[in-house]
């Protein structure tokens, strides 16, 4: 199983959903190095999903560009795959049939026989290969989706809050497993979450985003070696640092709201004077 992580370059990317409308994200620039696990954290509406969709070519930015391995991203590709909160499996198919879909759709059906058992082993579902996906738990279904994403050998795995619908125990197990698998395979991981614990659990580095428009507010390294355990001092320290940056980012957004309200309120006394 030879995977290879890709280098991602985000170069002055801005996006508005309507021409001349409000910017969902403004002038974002950053790199993700091959094999790195980067997390984008920020409260709802700060442009996390918009950015991920731009990274995988589902959305074209109004300004700026994204390069993967030096090439501009123009469209989705099996080399960079996205996982969403809903595992979106085909309920009438077995586990192994679902895992094979990525290969089938990219014209690589000949690899199914060797890759699918490998991927099922990786996500610890070999015993469930012939089962119908409807018989599986939510966490197991998300593992099937992960195996399906990894089967075509992507260089980049993009995750948009993929675990937020799961119970805490299952979520924790998957956080650990996805980090382990991506590290073992050398895949570049870009993860989006509003959950600080999840960010510290999974990433080597965090970009904290502020909202309206979405901008990078802070960059924080999470240099914890080995297995990540929430009850260790280094985990607590990283979480603390990230919470502070997250609050500061939210505070900036609140300051913006205050400023806008002040600006809106200022003309009023003048108007009253005018009438007087
Ligand atoms: P997040 O994932 O961080 O919650 P999003 O990227 O979904 O944030 O949204 C960022 C901003 O862009 C929000 O203000 C949101 O309302 C807006 N937005 C997102 N998707 C669309 C869309 N399809 N059309 C118009 N506006 C959108
Ligand atoms: Mg989102």
mmCIF file of C-alpha atoms and ligand atoms in Angstrom:
data_model
loop_
_atom_site.group_PDB
_atom_site.id
_atom_site.type_symbol
_atom_site.label_atom_id
_atom_site.label_comp_id
_atom_site.label_asym_id
_atom_site.label_seq_id
_atom_site.Cartn_x
_atom_site.Cartn_y
_atom_site.Cartn_z
ATOM 1 C CA UNK A 1 0.000 0.000 0.000
ATOM 2 C CA UNK A 2 1.977 2.997 -1.174
ATOM 3 C CA UNK A 3 0.231 6.302 -0.610
ATOM 4 C CA UNK A 4 1.800 9.675 -1.051
ATOM 5 C CA UNK A 5 0.651 12.930 0.437
ATOM 6 C CA UNK A 6 0.326 15.970 -1.759
ATOM 7 C CA UNK A 7 1.485 19.537 -1.208
ATOM 8 C CA UNK A 8 -1.434 21.994 -1.133
ATOM 9 C CA UNK A 9 -0.997 25.725 -1.739
ATOM 10 C CA UNK A 10 -3.845 28.127 -1.073
ATOM 11 C CA UNK A 11 -2.973 31.423 -2.711
ATOM 12 C CA UNK A 12 -4.973 34.560 -1.844
ATOM 13 C CA UNK A 13 -8.351 32.841 -2.083
ATOM 14 C CA UNK A 14 -11.512 34.896 -1.637
ATOM 15 C CA UNK A 15 -15.053 33.840 -2.370
ATOM 16 C CA UNK A 16 -18.508 35.408 -2.523
ATOM 17 C CA UNK A 17 -21.532 33.332 -3.466
ATOM 18 C CA UNK A 18 -22.992 36.305 -5.374
ATOM 19 C CA UNK A 19 -21.008 38.715 -7.496
ATOM 20 C CA UNK A 20 -20.659 41.852 -5.379
ATOM 21 C CA UNK A 21 -22.235 40.033 -2.415
ATOM 22 C CA UNK A 22 -20.704 39.457 1.040
ATOM 23 C CA UNK A 23 -17.413 37.525 1.106
ATOM 24 C CA UNK A 24 -17.739 34.056 2.625
ATOM 25 C CA UNK A 25 -13.932 33.919 2.803
ATOM 26 C CA UNK A 26 -11.421 36.712 2.324
ATOM 27 C CA UNK A 27 -7.820 36.540 1.140
ATOM 28 C CA UNK A 28 -6.786 33.211 2.621
ATOM 29 C CA UNK A 29 -3.258 31.990 1.964
ATOM 30 C CA UNK A 30 -1.593 28.956 3.507
ATOM 31 C CA UNK A 31 0.315 25.783 2.619
ATOM 32 C CA UNK A 32 -0.237 22.227 3.725
ATOM 33 C CA UNK A 33 2.904 20.109 3.505
ATOM 34 C CA UNK A 34 2.837 16.521 2.186
ATOM 35 C CA UNK A 35 1.560 14.163 4.865
ATOM 36 C CA UNK A 36 0.586 16.925 7.262
ATOM 37 C CA UNK A 37 -2.716 16.907 9.169
ATOM 38 C CA UNK A 38 -4.164 20.430 9.190
ATOM 39 C CA UNK A 39 -7.364 21.425 10.965
ATOM 40 C CA UNK A 40 -9.491 24.489 10.236
ATOM 41 C CA UNK A 41 -11.415 25.474 13.341
ATOM 42 C CA UNK A 42 -13.978 28.193 13.764
ATOM 43 C CA UNK A 43 -17.585 28.742 14.632
ATOM 44 C CA UNK A 44 -20.409 28.066 12.233
ATOM 45 C CA UNK A 45 -20.507 30.357 9.194
ATOM 46 C CA UNK A 46 -16.795 31.254 9.093
ATOM 47 C CA UNK A 47 -16.327 29.644 5.685
ATOM 48 C CA UNK A 48 -14.897 26.230 6.579
ATOM 49 C CA UNK A 49 -17.088 24.242 4.179
ATOM 50 C CA UNK A 50 -16.664 26.866 1.462
ATOM 51 C CA UNK A 51 -12.893 26.545 1.709
ATOM 52 C CA UNK A 52 -12.949 22.734 1.628
ATOM 53 C CA UNK A 53 -15.179 22.751 -1.437
ATOM 54 C CA UNK A 54 -12.721 25.091 -3.136
ATOM 55 C CA UNK A 55 -9.820 22.813 -2.130
ATOM 56 C CA UNK A 56 -11.398 19.818 -3.834
ATOM 57 C CA UNK A 57 -12.560 21.665 -6.946
ATOM 58 C CA UNK A 58 -16.311 21.487 -6.253
ATOM 59 C CA UNK A 59 -16.389 25.282 -6.115
ATOM 60 C CA UNK A 60 -14.330 27.822 -8.074
ATOM 61 C CA UNK A 61 -13.103 30.736 -5.957
ATOM 62 C CA UNK A 62 -14.056 34.259 -7.039
ATOM 63 C CA UNK A 63 -10.411 35.236 -6.529
ATOM 64 C CA UNK A 64 -7.080 33.479 -5.963
ATOM 65 C CA UNK A 65 -6.229 29.854 -6.625
ATOM 66 C CA UNK A 66 -5.480 26.475 -5.118
ATOM 67 C CA UNK A 67 -2.584 24.309 -6.284
ATOM 68 C CA UNK A 68 -2.175 20.625 -5.471
ATOM 69 C CA UNK A 69 1.295 19.331 -6.347
ATOM 70 C CA UNK A 70 1.831 22.597 -8.193
ATOM 71 C CA UNK A 71 -1.191 22.123 -10.473
ATOM 72 C CA UNK A 72 -4.279 24.356 -10.277
ATOM 73 C CA UNK A 73 -7.336 22.526 -8.939
ATOM 74 C CA UNK A 74 -10.049 22.792 -11.591
ATOM 75 C CA UNK A 75 -12.390 19.900 -10.785
ATOM 76 C CA UNK A 76 -12.922 17.018 -8.369
ATOM 77 C CA UNK A 77 -10.494 14.107 -8.738
ATOM 78 C CA UNK A 78 -9.988 10.673 -7.157
ATOM 79 C CA UNK A 79 -6.590 12.042 -6.038
ATOM 80 C CA UNK A 80 -8.271 14.374 -3.529
ATOM 81 C CA UNK A 81 -11.370 13.033 -1.878
ATOM 82 C CA UNK A 82 -13.854 14.575 0.511
ATOM 83 C CA UNK A 83 -15.770 12.905 3.340
ATOM 84 C CA UNK A 84 -18.939 14.479 4.687
ATOM 85 C CA UNK A 85 -20.983 14.121 7.860
ATOM 86 C CA UNK A 86 -23.473 11.805 6.117
ATOM 87 C CA UNK A 87 -21.593 8.710 4.901
ATOM 88 C CA UNK A 88 -23.879 8.551 1.799
ATOM 89 C CA UNK A 89 -23.652 4.800 1.228
ATOM 90 C CA UNK A 90 -25.910 2.768 -1.080
ATOM 91 C CA UNK A 91 -28.246 1.010 1.350
ATOM 92 C CA UNK A 92 -29.053 -1.929 -0.928
ATOM 93 C CA UNK A 93 -25.402 -2.880 -1.406
ATOM 94 C CA UNK A 94 -23.040 -4.837 0.804
ATOM 95 C CA UNK A 95 -20.116 -3.294 2.652
ATOM 96 C CA UNK A 96 -17.583 -4.503 0.065
ATOM 97 C CA UNK A 97 -19.704 -3.305 -2.855
ATOM 98 C CA UNK A 98 -19.869 0.159 -1.312
ATOM 99 C CA UNK A 99 -16.109 0.230 -0.723
ATOM 100 C CA UNK A 100 -15.546 -0.762 -4.377
ATOM 101 C CA UNK A 101 -17.568 2.171 -5.741
ATOM 102 C CA UNK A 102 -14.749 4.725 -5.832
ATOM 103 C CA UNK A 103 -12.617 2.355 -7.893
ATOM 104 C CA UNK A 104 -15.533 1.409 -10.157
ATOM 105 C CA UNK A 105 -16.423 5.046 -10.849
ATOM 106 C CA UNK A 106 -12.816 5.938 -11.684
ATOM 107 C CA UNK A 107 -12.508 3.071 -14.189
ATOM 108 C CA UNK A 108 -10.242 0.938 -12.011
ATOM 109 C CA UNK A 109 -12.469 -2.085 -11.473
ATOM 110 C CA UNK A 110 -9.498 -4.422 -11.939
ATOM 111 C CA UNK A 111 -8.065 -3.216 -8.620
ATOM 112 C CA UNK A 112 -11.224 -4.049 -6.653
ATOM 113 C CA UNK A 113 -10.213 -7.611 -5.854
ATOM 114 C CA UNK A 114 -6.992 -6.621 -4.088
ATOM 115 C CA UNK A 115 -7.793 -3.128 -2.784
ATOM 116 C CA UNK A 116 -11.185 -3.724 -1.159
ATOM 117 C CA UNK A 117 -10.012 -6.410 1.310
ATOM 118 C CA UNK A 118 -6.976 -4.243 2.144
ATOM 119 C CA UNK A 119 -9.147 -1.226 2.875
ATOM 120 C CA UNK A 120 -11.593 -3.272 4.969
ATOM 121 C CA UNK A 121 -8.704 -4.522 7.041
ATOM 122 C CA UNK A 122 -7.453 -0.973 7.515
ATOM 123 C CA UNK A 123 -10.795 0.170 8.961
ATOM 124 C CA UNK A 124 -11.255 -3.096 10.873
ATOM 125 C CA UNK A 125 -14.376 -4.241 9.040
ATOM 126 C CA UNK A 126 -13.100 -7.386 7.289
ATOM 127 C CA UNK A 127 -15.658 -9.518 9.139
ATOM 128 C CA UNK A 128 -18.485 -7.338 7.758
ATOM 129 C CA UNK A 129 -17.569 -7.507 4.045
ATOM 130 C CA UNK A 130 -20.708 -9.390 2.972
ATOM 131 C CA UNK A 131 -23.106 -7.596 5.310
ATOM 132 C CA UNK A 132 -25.645 -5.095 4.115
ATOM 133 C CA UNK A 133 -24.589 -1.582 5.149
ATOM 134 C CA UNK A 134 -28.004 -1.000 6.715
ATOM 135 C CA UNK A 135 -27.123 -3.572 9.384
ATOM 136 C CA UNK A 136 -24.141 -1.491 10.544
ATOM 137 C CA UNK A 137 -23.926 1.161 13.269
ATOM 138 C CA UNK A 138 -23.351 4.832 12.397
ATOM 139 C CA UNK A 139 -19.670 4.566 13.305
ATOM 140 C CA UNK A 140 -19.225 1.432 11.184
ATOM 141 C CA UNK A 141 -20.965 3.130 8.257
ATOM 142 C CA UNK A 142 -18.542 6.045 8.561
ATOM 143 C CA UNK A 143 -15.682 3.512 8.459
ATOM 144 C CA UNK A 144 -17.135 2.066 5.236
ATOM 145 C CA UNK A 145 -17.189 5.594 3.779
ATOM 146 C CA UNK A 146 -13.563 6.061 4.885
ATOM 147 C CA UNK A 147 -12.510 2.781 3.230
ATOM 148 C CA UNK A 148 -14.321 3.805 0.047
ATOM 149 C CA UNK A 149 -12.531 7.207 0.062
ATOM 150 C CA UNK A 150 -9.117 5.603 0.579
ATOM 151 C CA UNK A 151 -9.473 2.764 -1.955
ATOM 152 C CA UNK A 152 -8.428 4.821 -5.024
ATOM 153 C CA UNK A 153 -5.161 5.901 -3.300
ATOM 154 C CA UNK A 154 -5.924 9.597 -2.803
ATOM 155 C CA UNK A 155 -3.082 11.990 -2.009
ATOM 156 C CA UNK A 156 -5.354 14.262 -0.023
ATOM 157 C CA UNK A 157 -8.240 13.466 2.313
ATOM 158 C CA UNK A 158 -10.620 16.330 3.109
ATOM 159 C CA UNK A 159 -13.003 15.904 6.025
ATOM 160 C CA UNK A 160 -15.953 18.221 6.643
ATOM 161 C CA UNK A 161 -17.075 17.557 10.225
ATOM 162 C CA UNK A 162 -17.461 13.879 9.321
ATOM 163 C CA UNK A 163 -17.822 12.658 12.893
ATOM 164 C CA UNK A 164 -20.198 15.185 14.407
ATOM 165 C CA UNK A 165 -23.253 12.899 14.128
ATOM 166 C CA UNK A 166 -21.596 10.085 16.103
ATOM 167 C CA UNK A 167 -21.695 9.388 19.833
ATOM 168 C CA UNK A 168 -18.670 10.512 21.856
ATOM 169 C CA UNK A 169 -17.091 7.076 22.234
ATOM 170 C CA UNK A 170 -17.354 6.157 18.541
ATOM 171 C CA UNK A 171 -16.193 9.626 17.543
ATOM 172 C CA UNK A 172 -13.106 9.343 19.708
ATOM 173 C CA UNK A 173 -12.189 5.938 18.235
ATOM 174 C CA UNK A 174 -12.570 7.246 14.674
ATOM 175 C CA UNK A 175 -10.568 10.402 15.396
ATOM 176 C CA UNK A 176 -7.686 8.237 16.538
ATOM 177 C CA UNK A 177 -8.030 5.789 13.635
ATOM 178 C CA UNK A 178 -8.260 8.410 10.895
ATOM 179 C CA UNK A 179 -5.165 10.157 12.243
ATOM 180 C CA UNK A 180 -3.295 6.852 12.457
ATOM 181 C CA UNK A 181 -4.312 5.726 8.963
ATOM 182 C CA UNK A 182 -3.480 9.072 7.349
ATOM 183 C CA UNK A 183 -0.097 9.146 9.115
ATOM 184 C CA UNK A 184 0.721 5.537 8.173
ATOM 185 C CA UNK A 185 -0.172 6.170 4.542
ATOM 186 C CA UNK A 186 1.408 9.620 4.412
ATOM 187 C CA UNK A 187 -1.845 11.165 3.147
ATOM 188 C CA UNK A 188 -2.255 14.935 3.516
ATOM 189 C CA UNK A 189 -5.264 15.514 5.756
ATOM 190 C CA UNK A 190 -7.349 18.687 5.898
ATOM 191 C CA UNK A 191 -10.074 18.545 8.487
ATOM 192 C CA UNK A 192 -12.783 21.030 9.383
ATOM 193 C CA UNK A 193 -14.410 21.106 12.793
ATOM 194 C CA UNK A 194 -15.911 23.399 15.420
ATOM 195 C CA UNK A 195 -14.864 20.901 18.108
ATOM 196 C CA UNK A 196 -11.581 21.907 19.788
ATOM 197 C CA UNK A 197 -11.034 18.486 21.352
ATOM 198 C CA UNK A 198 -11.342 16.895 17.911
ATOM 199 C CA UNK A 199 -8.855 19.403 16.486
ATOM 200 C CA UNK A 200 -6.231 18.555 19.123
ATOM 201 C CA UNK A 201 -6.947 14.845 18.722
ATOM 202 C CA UNK A 202 -6.354 14.802 14.981
ATOM 203 C CA UNK A 203 -4.123 17.604 13.710
ATOM 204 C CA UNK A 204 -0.464 18.662 13.616
ATOM 205 C CA UNK A 205 -1.442 22.293 13.119
ATOM 206 C CA UNK A 206 -4.590 24.406 13.398
ATOM 207 C CA UNK A 207 -5.750 27.479 11.532
ATOM 208 C CA UNK A 208 -8.324 29.363 13.568
ATOM 209 C CA UNK A 209 -10.861 31.218 11.440
ATOM 210 C CA UNK A 210 -12.933 34.268 12.278
ATOM 211 C CA UNK A 211 -16.261 34.963 10.591
ATOM 212 C CA UNK A 212 -17.858 37.667 8.411
ATOM 213 C CA UNK A 213 -15.843 37.369 6.292
ATOM 214 C CA UNK A 214 -13.994 34.131 6.997
ATOM 215 C CA UNK A 215 -10.336 34.938 7.574
ATOM 216 C CA UNK A 216 -7.351 33.252 9.189
ATOM 217 C CA UNK A 217 -7.127 34.666 12.683
ATOM 218 C CA UNK A 218 -4.386 32.477 14.215
ATOM 219 C CA UNK A 219 -2.083 29.582 13.448
ATOM 220 C CA UNK A 220 -1.267 27.126 16.202
ATOM 221 C CA UNK A 221 1.067 24.132 16.111
ATOM 222 C CA UNK A 222 -0.042 20.967 17.929
ATOM 223 C CA UNK A 223 3.275 19.159 18.359
ATOM 224 C CA UNK A 224 2.219 16.147 20.435
ATOM 225 C CA UNK A 225 4.339 13.077 19.724
ATOM 226 C CA UNK A 226 2.861 9.581 19.775
ATOM 227 C CA UNK A 227 -0.666 8.668 20.768
ATOM 228 C CA UNK A 228 -2.872 11.582 21.808
ATOM 229 C CA UNK A 229 -4.541 11.158 25.159
ATOM 230 C CA UNK A 230 -6.895 13.888 26.431
ATOM 231 C CA UNK A 231 -5.827 13.442 30.058
ATOM 232 C CA UNK A 232 -2.165 14.332 29.468
ATOM 233 C CA UNK A 233 -0.643 17.765 30.273
ATOM 234 C CA UNK A 234 0.521 18.410 26.695
ATOM 235 C CA UNK A 235 -2.951 17.669 25.343
ATOM 236 C CA UNK A 236 -4.520 20.018 27.907
ATOM 237 C CA UNK A 237 -1.983 22.734 27.069
ATOM 238 C CA UNK A 238 -2.681 22.484 23.324
ATOM 239 C CA UNK A 239 -6.429 22.532 23.952
ATOM 240 C CA UNK A 240 -6.085 25.581 26.179
ATOM 241 C CA UNK A 241 -4.072 27.481 23.592
ATOM 242 C CA UNK A 242 -6.601 26.627 20.896
ATOM 243 C CA UNK A 243 -9.582 27.632 23.045
ATOM 244 C CA UNK A 244 -7.981 31.029 23.653
ATOM 245 C CA UNK A 245 -7.353 31.568 19.943
ATOM 246 C CA UNK A 246 -10.894 30.422 19.132
ATOM 247 C CA UNK A 247 -12.376 32.868 21.634
ATOM 248 C CA UNK A 248 -10.164 35.660 20.320
ATOM 249 C CA UNK A 249 -11.392 34.893 16.781
ATOM 250 C CA UNK A 250 -15.007 34.961 17.944
ATOM 251 C CA UNK A 251 -14.231 38.183 19.879
ATOM 252 C CA UNK A 252 -12.894 39.810 16.729
ATOM 253 C CA UNK A 253 -16.129 38.923 15.011
ATOM 254 C CA UNK A 254 -18.088 40.450 17.920
ATOM 255 C CA UNK A 255 -15.949 43.606 17.702
ATOM 256 C CA UNK A 256 -16.863 43.818 14.021
ATOM 257 C CA UNK A 257 -20.528 43.534 14.916
ATOM 258 C CA UNK A 258 -20.087 46.315 17.525
ATOM 259 C CA UNK A 259 -18.343 48.534 14.992
ATOM 260 C CA UNK A 260 -21.076 47.980 12.392
ATOM 261 C CA UNK A 261 -23.752 48.788 14.961
ATOM 262 C CA UNK A 262 -21.891 51.957 15.987
ATOM 263 C CA UNK A 263 -21.537 53.042 12.373
ATOM 264 C CA UNK A 264 -25.231 52.397 11.759
ATOM 265 C CA UNK A 265 -26.136 54.357 14.902
ATOM 266 C CA UNK A 266 -23.872 57.359 14.226
ATOM 267 C CA UNK A 267 -25.895 59.130 11.534
ATOM 268 C CA UNK A 268 -28.929 59.240 13.839
ATOM 269 C CA UNK A 269 -27.904 62.222 16.049
ATOM 270 C CA UNK A 270 -26.862 64.103 12.910
ATOM 271 C CA UNK A 271 -30.238 63.434 11.333
ATOM 272 C CA UNK A 272 -31.966 64.655 14.488
ATOM 273 C CA UNK A 273 -29.820 67.789 14.438
ATOM 274 C CA UNK A 274 -30.780 68.269 10.807
ATOM 275 C CA UNK A 275 -34.457 68.191 11.675
ATOM 276 C CA UNK A 276 -34.043 70.483 14.640
HETATM 277 P P1 LIG B 1 -19.022 26.911 7.870
HETATM 278 O O1 LIG B 1 -18.810 25.631 7.136
HETATM 279 O O2 LIG B 1 -17.800 27.428 8.550
HETATM 280 O O3 LIG B 1 -20.176 26.842 8.814
HETATM 281 P P2 LIG B 1 -19.840 27.948 5.277
HETATM 282 O O4 LIG B 1 -18.653 27.825 4.395
HETATM 283 O O5 LIG B 1 -20.907 26.920 5.119
HETATM 284 O O6 LIG B 1 -19.371 28.050 6.798
HETATM 285 O O7 LIG B 1 -20.496 29.386 5.048
HETATM 286 C C1 LIG B 1 -19.748 30.592 5.021
HETATM 287 C C2 LIG B 1 -20.676 31.726 4.624
HETATM 288 O O8 LIG B 1 -21.129 31.560 3.287
HETATM 289 C C3 LIG B 1 -21.928 31.840 5.491
HETATM 290 O O9 LIG B 1 -22.217 33.187 5.668
HETATM 291 C C4 LIG B 1 -22.980 31.152 4.650
HETATM 292 O O10 LIG B 1 -24.250 31.683 4.914
HETATM 293 C C5 LIG B 1 -22.541 31.466 3.237
HETATM 294 N N1 LIG B 1 -22.912 30.373 2.293
HETATM 295 C C6 LIG B 1 -22.532 29.086 2.378
HETATM 296 N N2 LIG B 1 -23.028 28.369 1.343
HETATM 297 C C7 LIG B 1 -23.727 29.227 0.579
HETATM 298 C C8 LIG B 1 -24.462 29.122 -0.653
HETATM 299 N N3 LIG B 1 -24.558 27.959 -1.298
HETATM 300 N N4 LIG B 1 -25.045 30.248 -1.136
HETATM 301 C C9 LIG B 1 -24.926 31.429 -0.506
HETATM 302 N N5 LIG B 1 -24.250 31.615 0.650
HETATM 303 C C10 LIG B 1 -23.650 30.535 1.193
HETATM 304 MG MG1 LIG B 2 -19.721 23.739 7.330
#
